Short mmCIF file of C-alpha atoms in Angstrom, two decimals:
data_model
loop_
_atom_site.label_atom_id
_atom_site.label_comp_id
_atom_site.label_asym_id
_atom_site.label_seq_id
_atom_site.Cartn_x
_atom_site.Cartn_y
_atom_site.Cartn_z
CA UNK A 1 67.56 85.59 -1.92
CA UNK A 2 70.39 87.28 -1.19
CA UNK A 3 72.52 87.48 2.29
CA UNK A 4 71.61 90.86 3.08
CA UNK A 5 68.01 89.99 2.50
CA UNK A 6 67.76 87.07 4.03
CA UNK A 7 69.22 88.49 7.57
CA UNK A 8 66.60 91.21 6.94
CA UNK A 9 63.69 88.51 6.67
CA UNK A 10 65.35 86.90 10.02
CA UNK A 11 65.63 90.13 11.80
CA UNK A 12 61.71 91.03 11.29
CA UNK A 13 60.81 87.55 12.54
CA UNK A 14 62.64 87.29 15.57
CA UNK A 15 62.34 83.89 17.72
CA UNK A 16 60.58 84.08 20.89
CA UNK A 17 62.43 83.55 23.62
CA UNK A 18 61.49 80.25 26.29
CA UNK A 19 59.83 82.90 29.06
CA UNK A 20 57.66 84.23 26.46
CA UNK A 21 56.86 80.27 25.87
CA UNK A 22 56.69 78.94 29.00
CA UNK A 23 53.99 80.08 30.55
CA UNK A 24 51.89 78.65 27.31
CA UNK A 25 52.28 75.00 28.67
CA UNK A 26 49.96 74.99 31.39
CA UNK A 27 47.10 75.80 30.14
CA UNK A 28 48.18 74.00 26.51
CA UNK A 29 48.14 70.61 28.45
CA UNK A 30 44.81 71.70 30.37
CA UNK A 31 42.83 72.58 26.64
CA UNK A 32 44.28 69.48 25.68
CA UNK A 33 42.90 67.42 28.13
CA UNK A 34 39.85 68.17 28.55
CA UNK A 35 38.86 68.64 24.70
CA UNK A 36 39.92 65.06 24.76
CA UNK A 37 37.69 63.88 27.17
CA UNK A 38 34.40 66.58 25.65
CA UNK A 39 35.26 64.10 22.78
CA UNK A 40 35.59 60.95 24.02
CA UNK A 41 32.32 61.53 26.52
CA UNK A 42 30.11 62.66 23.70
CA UNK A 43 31.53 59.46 21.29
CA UNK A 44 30.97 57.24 24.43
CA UNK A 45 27.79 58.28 25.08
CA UNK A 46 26.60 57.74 20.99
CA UNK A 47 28.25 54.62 21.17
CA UNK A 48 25.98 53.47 24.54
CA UNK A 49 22.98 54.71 22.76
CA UNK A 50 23.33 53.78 19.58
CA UNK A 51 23.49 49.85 20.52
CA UNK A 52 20.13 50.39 22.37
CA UNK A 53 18.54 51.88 19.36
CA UNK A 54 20.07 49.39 17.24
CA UNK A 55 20.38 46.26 19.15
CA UNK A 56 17.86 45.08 22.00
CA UNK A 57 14.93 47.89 21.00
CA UNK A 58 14.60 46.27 17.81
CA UNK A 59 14.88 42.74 18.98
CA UNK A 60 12.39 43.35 21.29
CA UNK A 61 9.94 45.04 18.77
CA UNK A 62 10.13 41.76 16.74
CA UNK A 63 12.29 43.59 13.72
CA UNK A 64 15.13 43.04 12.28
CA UNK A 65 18.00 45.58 13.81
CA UNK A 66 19.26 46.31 9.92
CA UNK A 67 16.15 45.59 8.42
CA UNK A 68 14.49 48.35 5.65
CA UNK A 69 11.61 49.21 7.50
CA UNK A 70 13.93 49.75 11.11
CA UNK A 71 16.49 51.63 9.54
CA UNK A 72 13.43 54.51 8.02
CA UNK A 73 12.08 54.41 11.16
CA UNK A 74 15.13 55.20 12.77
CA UNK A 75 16.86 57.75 10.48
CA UNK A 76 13.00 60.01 10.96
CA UNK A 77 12.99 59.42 14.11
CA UNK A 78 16.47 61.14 14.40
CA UNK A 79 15.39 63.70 12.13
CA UNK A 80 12.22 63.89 14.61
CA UNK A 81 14.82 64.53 17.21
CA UNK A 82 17.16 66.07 16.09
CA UNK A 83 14.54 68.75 14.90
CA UNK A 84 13.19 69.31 18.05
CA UNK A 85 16.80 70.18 19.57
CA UNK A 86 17.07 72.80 16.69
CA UNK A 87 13.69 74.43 17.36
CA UNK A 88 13.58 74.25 21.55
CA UNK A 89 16.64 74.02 22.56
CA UNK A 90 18.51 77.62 23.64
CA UNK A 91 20.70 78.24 20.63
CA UNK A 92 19.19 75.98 18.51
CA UNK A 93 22.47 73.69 18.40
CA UNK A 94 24.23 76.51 16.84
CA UNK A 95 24.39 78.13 13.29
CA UNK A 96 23.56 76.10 10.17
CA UNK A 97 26.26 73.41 9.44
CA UNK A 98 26.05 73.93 6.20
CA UNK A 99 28.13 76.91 7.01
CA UNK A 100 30.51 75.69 9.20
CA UNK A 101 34.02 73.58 8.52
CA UNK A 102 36.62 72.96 10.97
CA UNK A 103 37.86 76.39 11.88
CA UNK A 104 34.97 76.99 14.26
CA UNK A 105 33.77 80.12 14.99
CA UNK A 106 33.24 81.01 19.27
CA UNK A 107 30.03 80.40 19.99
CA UNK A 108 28.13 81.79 23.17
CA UNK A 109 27.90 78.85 25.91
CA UNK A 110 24.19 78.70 26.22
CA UNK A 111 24.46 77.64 22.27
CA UNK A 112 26.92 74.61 23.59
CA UNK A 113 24.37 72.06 25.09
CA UNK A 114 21.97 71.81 22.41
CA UNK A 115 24.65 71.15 19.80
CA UNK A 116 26.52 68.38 21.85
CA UNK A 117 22.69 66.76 22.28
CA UNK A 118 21.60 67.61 18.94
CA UNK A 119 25.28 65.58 17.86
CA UNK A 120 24.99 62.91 20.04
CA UNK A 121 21.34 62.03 18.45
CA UNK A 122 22.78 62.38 14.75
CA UNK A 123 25.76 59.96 15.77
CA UNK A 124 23.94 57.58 17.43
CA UNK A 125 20.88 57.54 15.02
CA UNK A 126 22.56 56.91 11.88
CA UNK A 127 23.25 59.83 9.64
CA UNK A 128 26.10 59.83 7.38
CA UNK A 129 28.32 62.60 9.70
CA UNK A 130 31.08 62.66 11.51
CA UNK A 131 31.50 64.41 15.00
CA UNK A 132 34.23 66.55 13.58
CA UNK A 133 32.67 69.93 13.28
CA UNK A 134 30.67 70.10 15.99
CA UNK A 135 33.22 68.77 18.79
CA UNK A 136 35.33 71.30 17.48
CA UNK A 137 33.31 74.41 18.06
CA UNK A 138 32.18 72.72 21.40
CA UNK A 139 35.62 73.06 22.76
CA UNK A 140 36.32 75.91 20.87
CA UNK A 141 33.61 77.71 23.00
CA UNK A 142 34.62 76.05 26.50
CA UNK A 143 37.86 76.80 26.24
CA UNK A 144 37.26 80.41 24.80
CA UNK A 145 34.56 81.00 28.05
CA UNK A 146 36.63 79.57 30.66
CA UNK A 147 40.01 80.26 29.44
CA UNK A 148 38.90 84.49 29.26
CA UNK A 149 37.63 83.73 33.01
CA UNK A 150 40.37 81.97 34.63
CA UNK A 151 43.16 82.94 32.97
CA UNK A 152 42.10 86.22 31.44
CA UNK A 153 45.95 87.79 30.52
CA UNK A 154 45.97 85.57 27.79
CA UNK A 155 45.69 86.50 24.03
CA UNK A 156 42.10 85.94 24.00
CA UNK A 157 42.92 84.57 20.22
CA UNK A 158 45.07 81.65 22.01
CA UNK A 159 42.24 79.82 23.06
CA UNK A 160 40.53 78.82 20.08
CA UNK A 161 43.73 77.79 18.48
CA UNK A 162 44.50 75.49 21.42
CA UNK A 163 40.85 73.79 21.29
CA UNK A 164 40.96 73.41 17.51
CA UNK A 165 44.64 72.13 18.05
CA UNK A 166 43.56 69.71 21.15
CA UNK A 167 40.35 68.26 19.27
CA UNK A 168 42.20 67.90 15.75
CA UNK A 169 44.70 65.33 18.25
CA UNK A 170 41.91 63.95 19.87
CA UNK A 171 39.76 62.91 16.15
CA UNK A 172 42.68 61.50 14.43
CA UNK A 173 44.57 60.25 17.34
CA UNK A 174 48.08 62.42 16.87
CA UNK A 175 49.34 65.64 17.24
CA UNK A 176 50.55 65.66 13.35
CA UNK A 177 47.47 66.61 12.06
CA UNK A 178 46.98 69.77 14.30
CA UNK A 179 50.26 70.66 13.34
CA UNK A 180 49.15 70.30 9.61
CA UNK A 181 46.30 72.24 9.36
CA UNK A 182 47.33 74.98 11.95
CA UNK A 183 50.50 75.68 9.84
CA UNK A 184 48.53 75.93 6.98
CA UNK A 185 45.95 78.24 8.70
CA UNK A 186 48.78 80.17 9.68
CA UNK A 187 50.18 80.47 6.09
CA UNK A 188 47.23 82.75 5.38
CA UNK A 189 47.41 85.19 8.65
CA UNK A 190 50.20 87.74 9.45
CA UNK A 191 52.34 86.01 12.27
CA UNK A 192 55.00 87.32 14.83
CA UNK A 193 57.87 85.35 15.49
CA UNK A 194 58.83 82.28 13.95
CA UNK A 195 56.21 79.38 12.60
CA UNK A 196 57.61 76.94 15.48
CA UNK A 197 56.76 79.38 17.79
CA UNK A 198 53.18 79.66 16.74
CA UNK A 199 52.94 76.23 16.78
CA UNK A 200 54.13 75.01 20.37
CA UNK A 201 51.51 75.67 22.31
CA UNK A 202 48.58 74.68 19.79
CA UNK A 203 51.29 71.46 19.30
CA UNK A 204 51.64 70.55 23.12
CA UNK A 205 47.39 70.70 22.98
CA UNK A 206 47.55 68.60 20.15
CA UNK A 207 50.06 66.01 21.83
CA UNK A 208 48.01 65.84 25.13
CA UNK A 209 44.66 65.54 23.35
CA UNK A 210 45.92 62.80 21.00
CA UNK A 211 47.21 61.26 24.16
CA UNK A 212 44.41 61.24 26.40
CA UNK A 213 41.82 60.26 23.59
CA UNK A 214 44.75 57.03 23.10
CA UNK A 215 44.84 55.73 26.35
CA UNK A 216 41.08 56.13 27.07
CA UNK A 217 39.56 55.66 23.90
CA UNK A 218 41.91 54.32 21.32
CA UNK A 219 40.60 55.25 18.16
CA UNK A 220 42.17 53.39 15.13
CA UNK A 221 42.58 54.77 11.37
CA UNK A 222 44.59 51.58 9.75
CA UNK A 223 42.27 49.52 8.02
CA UNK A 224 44.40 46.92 8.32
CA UNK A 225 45.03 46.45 4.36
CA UNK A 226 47.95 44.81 2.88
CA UNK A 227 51.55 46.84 2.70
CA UNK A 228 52.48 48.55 0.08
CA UNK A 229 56.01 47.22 -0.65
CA UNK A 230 58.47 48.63 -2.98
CA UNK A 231 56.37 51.04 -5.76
CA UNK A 232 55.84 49.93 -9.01
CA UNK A 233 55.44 52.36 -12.14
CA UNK A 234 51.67 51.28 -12.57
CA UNK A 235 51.35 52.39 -8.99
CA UNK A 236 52.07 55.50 -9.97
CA UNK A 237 49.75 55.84 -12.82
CA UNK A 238 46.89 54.44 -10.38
CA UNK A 239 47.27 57.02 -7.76
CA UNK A 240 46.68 59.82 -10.32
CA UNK A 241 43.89 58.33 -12.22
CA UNK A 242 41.93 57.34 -9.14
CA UNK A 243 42.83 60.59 -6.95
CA UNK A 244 41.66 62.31 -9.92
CA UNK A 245 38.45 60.44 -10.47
CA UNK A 246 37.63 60.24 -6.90
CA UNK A 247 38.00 64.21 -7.04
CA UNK A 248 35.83 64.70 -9.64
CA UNK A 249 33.02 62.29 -8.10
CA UNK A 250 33.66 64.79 -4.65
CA UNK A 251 33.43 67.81 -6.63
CA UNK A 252 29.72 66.46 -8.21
CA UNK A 253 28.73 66.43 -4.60
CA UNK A 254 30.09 69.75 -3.93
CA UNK A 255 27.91 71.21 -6.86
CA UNK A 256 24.93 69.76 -5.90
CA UNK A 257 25.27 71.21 -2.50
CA UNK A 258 23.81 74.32 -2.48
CA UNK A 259 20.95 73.00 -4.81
CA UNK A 260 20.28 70.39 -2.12
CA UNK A 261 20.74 72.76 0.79
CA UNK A 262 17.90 75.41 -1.16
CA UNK A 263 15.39 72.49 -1.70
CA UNK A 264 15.58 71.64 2.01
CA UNK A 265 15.53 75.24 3.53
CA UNK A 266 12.23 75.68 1.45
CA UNK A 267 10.64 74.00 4.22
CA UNK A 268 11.85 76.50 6.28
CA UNK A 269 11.50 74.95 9.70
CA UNK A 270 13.62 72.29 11.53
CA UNK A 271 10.32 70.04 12.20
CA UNK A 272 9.81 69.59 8.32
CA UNK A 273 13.87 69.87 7.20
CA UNK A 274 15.39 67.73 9.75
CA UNK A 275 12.52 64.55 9.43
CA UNK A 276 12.47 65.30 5.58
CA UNK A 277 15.64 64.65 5.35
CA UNK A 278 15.54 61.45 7.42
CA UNK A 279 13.33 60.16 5.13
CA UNK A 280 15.78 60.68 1.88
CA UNK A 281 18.28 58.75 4.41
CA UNK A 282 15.78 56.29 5.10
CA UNK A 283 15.33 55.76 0.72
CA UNK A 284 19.43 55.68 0.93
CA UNK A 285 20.04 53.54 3.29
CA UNK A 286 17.52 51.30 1.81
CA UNK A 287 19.56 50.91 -1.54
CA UNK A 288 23.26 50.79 0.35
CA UNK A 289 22.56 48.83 3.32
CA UNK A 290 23.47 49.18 7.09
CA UNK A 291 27.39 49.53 5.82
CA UNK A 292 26.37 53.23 4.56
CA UNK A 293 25.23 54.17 7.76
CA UNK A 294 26.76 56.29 10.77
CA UNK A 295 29.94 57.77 10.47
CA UNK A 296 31.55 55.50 8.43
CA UNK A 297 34.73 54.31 10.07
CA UNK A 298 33.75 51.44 11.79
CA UNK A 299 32.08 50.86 8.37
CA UNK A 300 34.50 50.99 6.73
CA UNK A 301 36.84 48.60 8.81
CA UNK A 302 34.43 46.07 7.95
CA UNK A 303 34.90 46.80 3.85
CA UNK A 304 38.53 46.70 4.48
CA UNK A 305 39.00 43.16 6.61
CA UNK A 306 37.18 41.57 3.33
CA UNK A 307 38.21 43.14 0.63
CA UNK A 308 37.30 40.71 -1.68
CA UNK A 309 33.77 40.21 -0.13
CA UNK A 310 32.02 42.65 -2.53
CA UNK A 311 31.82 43.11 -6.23
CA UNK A 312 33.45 46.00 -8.01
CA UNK A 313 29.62 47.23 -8.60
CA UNK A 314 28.81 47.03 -5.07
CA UNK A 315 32.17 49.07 -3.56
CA UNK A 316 31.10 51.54 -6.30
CA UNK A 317 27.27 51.48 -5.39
CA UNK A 318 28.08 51.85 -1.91
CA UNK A 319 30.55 54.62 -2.26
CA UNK A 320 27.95 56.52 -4.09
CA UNK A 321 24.83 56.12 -2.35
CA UNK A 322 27.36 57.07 1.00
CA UNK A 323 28.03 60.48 -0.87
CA UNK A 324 24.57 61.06 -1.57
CA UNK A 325 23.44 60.41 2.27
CA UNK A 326 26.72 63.00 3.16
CA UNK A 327 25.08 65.69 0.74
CA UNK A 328 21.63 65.29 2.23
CA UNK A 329 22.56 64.99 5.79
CA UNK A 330 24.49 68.01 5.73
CA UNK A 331 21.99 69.26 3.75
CA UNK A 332 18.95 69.29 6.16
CA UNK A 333 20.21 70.24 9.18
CA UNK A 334 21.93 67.57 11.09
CA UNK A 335 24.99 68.24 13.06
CA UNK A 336 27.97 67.26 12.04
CA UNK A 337 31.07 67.14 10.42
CA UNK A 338 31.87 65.62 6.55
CA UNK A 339 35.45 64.14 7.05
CA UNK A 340 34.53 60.53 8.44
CA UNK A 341 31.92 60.08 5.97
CA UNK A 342 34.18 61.31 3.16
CA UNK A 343 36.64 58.68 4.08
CA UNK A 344 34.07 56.17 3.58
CA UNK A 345 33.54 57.31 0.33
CA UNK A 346 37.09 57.26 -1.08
CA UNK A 347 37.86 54.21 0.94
CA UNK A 348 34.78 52.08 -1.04
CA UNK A 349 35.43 53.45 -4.38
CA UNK A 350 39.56 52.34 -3.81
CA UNK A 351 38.60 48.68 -2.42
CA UNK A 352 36.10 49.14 -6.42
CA UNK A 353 38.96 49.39 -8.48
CA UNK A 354 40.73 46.43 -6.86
CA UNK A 355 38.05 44.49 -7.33
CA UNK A 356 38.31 45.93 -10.70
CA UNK A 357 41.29 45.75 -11.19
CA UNK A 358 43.43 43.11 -9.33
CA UNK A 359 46.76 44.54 -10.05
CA UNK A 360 45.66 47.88 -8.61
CA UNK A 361 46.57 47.07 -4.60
CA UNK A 362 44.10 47.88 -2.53
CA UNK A 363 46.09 50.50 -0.32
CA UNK A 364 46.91 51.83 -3.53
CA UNK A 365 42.89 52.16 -4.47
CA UNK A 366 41.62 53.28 -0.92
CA UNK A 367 44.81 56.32 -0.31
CA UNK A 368 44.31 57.41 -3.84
CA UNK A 369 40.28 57.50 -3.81
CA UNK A 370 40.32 58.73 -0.04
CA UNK A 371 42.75 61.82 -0.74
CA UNK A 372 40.96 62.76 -3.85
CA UNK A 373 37.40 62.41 -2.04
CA UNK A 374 38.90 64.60 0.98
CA UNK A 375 40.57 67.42 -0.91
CA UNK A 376 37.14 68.06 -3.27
CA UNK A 377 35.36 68.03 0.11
CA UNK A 378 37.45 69.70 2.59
CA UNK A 379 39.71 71.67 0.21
CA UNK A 380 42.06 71.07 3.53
CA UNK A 381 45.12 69.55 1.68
CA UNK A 382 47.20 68.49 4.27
CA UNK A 383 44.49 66.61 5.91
CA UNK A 384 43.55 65.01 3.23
CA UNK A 385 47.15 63.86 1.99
CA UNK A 386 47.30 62.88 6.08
CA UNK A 387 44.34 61.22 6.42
CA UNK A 388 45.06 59.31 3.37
CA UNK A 389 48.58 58.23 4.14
CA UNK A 390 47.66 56.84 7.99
CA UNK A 391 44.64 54.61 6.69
CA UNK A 392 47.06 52.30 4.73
CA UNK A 393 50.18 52.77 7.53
CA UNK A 394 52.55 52.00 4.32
CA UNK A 395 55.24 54.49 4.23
CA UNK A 396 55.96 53.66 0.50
CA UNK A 397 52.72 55.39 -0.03
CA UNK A 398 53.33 58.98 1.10
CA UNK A 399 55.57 59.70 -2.28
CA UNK A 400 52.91 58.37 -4.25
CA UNK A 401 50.20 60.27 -2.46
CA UNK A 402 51.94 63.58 -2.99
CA UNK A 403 52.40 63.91 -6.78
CA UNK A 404 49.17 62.67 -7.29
CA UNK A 405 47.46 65.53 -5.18
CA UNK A 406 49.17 67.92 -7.95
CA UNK A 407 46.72 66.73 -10.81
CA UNK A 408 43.66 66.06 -8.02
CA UNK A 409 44.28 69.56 -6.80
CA UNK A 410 44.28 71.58 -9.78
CA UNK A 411 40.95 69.63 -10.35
CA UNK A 412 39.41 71.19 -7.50
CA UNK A 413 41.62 74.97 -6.10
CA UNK A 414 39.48 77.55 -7.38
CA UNK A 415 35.98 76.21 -7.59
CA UNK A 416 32.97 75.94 -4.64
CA UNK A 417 33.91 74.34 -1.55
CA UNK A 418 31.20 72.10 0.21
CA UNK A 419 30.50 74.48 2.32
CA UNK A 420 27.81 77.93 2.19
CA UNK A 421 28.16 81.11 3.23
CA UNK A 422 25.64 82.86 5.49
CA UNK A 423 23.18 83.91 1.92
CA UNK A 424 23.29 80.32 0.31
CA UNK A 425 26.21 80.74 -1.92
CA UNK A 426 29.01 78.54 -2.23
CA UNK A 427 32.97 79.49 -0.14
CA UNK A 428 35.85 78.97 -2.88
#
């Protein structure tokens, strides 16, 4: 680029200048806030009920908490639930989340109860989701509604980007992933001003939400595994086999999707989908055990803090029976998002090939397998290299992690994304 064109390039982008900023703070810190505290409330509240369901109820029934028989009754009796949300509730929790990823469209607030109930039930019931999605287009629709009322000289666009911002900081517990992924939605939009601009706001939301959900909630994303320390060559090699192999096990899901999806909408109403596909949980869960339940990231702490407590065949069998209950759950109906589970996924097939493998470490395994896993599913690269990097808390890793999301990603850019558009058919 030359000098002339560069000052050209500067002079259509000016900076904004810090009155044009300023008066973005306030209500920045307020989105960030209280998306925090929509989040932790609703994980609170699934925590509470979940050791009801799964603790004294079944003690007191005479069965075992994690026995086969409780965990089908449970999973359709959340489908039972669940369903009846869908079909009663005013805005029957919201559109199909099949259709939905993390940039949340603004949904009406009567539509807002009935999807924090209807995710509150999946969470606490056992389902292999994740509260991403949901808790995103919750706040996304507060803070759309309240931020037009109160503060209605605001860019009406503002408001979603500081919810989506603020919960992104709340799930992962730092402001660095908001920054990530809004930058990279950015990337695709035409912009005034410079990128840092566009970011502080959505940044400060981030920083407050990741802050509040820290000192009320502390949620936790190192597993706790052994350092990396200085990288080896056959490092190297193992983060591009296994980001590639985990990739292409994601991308099997992600074809199978709208096949899945099809077969359960054939029963056409929530009462049928929603308990049918409780009972393919139920058959799941029975295979993988209580480990493949839930969310996954408790779960998957467990794995982690014994590492050497399964066999290679049983990481691997429970890292595929986990992606098989994410396919069906967001298959049928329930609410939720595909992130947490995913994580599971990658994180059991990594902890596989050290078992398999002894001289592959196991941060090594789980960073590789979890940032292949994520980028098939979310197709959200920066998350996923993220994500992957803050699960082993070994800054040797990051270099690793990034050249092997070059082979991983060519694997996936370009094909169907697990997610649908509004006739069935697969986003690319």
């Amino acid at each position: 680029m030359t000098q002339d064109t560069g000052q050209q390039a500067r002079s259509t982008r000016p900076a904004s200048p810090a009155r044009a900023l300023l008066p973005l703070i306030l209500p920045a810190v307020a989105v960030g806030v209280a998306a925090s505290l929509v989040y932790v409330g609703l994980s609170l509240g699934a925590e509470q009920l979940q050791r009801v369901l799964w603790r004294p109820l079944p003690h007191a029934l005479g069965v075992g908490p994690y026995s086969v028989l409780w965990m089908f009754v449970m999973l359709v009796a959340t489908g039972l639930a669940v369903g009846l949300v869908v079909w009663k509730v005013p805005g029957h929790a919201g559109p199909d989340p099949a259709t939905t990823g993390l940039d949340a469209p603004v949904l009406p607030p009567p539509v807002l109860p009935g999807l924090v109930l209807a995710t509150g039930l999946m969470l606490a019931g056992g389902p292999s989701l994740g509260p991403e999605n949901p808790i995103i287009a919750v706040n996304v629709g507060l803070a759309a509604w309240l931020g037009g009322r109160l503060l209605s000289r605001m860019p009406g666009a503002l408001w979603p980007m500081l919810a989506e911002a603020a919960t992104i900081g709340a799930l992962f517990g730092t402001p660095v992933a908001a920054a990530l992924v809004i930058s990279e939605a950015l990337a695709g939009r035409p912009v005034r001003g410079l990128l840092w601009d566009n970011l502080f706001a959505p940044l400060i939301a981030a920083a407050v939400g990741a802050l509040t959900t820290s000192l009320l909630y502390r949620p936790a994303f190192d597993l706790g595994l052994p350092p990396l320390g200085r990288p080896r060559w056959t490092d190297l090699l193992a983060v591009l086999v296994l980001a590639s192999v985990a990739a292409l096990l994601g991308m099997c899901a992600v074809r199978a999707f709208p096949f899945v999806h099809a077969a359960f909408q054939r029963l056409r109403h929530p009462m049928l989908m929603l308990p049918a596909g409780g009972v393919v949980l139920g058959a799941l869960a029975a295979v993988g055990g209580h480990l493949t339940l839930f969310k996954g990231l408790t779960e998957v702490g467990e794995l982690a803090h014994d590492p050497t407590g399964w066999s290679a065949g049983q990481f691997a069998g429970m890292a595929v029976v986990k992606l098989a209950a994410l396919l069906v759950a967001a298959s049928c109906g329930f609410r939720g998002g595909r992130i947490f589970p995913a994580v599971f996924v990658g994180s059991a097939l990594g902890l596989s090939a050290h078992a398999l493998v002894p001289a592959v470490p196991a941060a090594v395994g789980v960073s590789a397998c979890v940032l292949g896993m994520l980028l098939a599913i979310t197709r959200q690269g920066w998350v996923s290299l993220f994500t992957a990097a803050v699960l082993v808390a070994s800054p040797a890793i990051i270099a690793l992690l990034c050249i092997a999301s070059l082979p991983a990603w060519l694997l996936v850019t370009g094909r169907p994304q697990m997610q649908l558009r509004g006739d069935g058919g697969s986003v690319r």
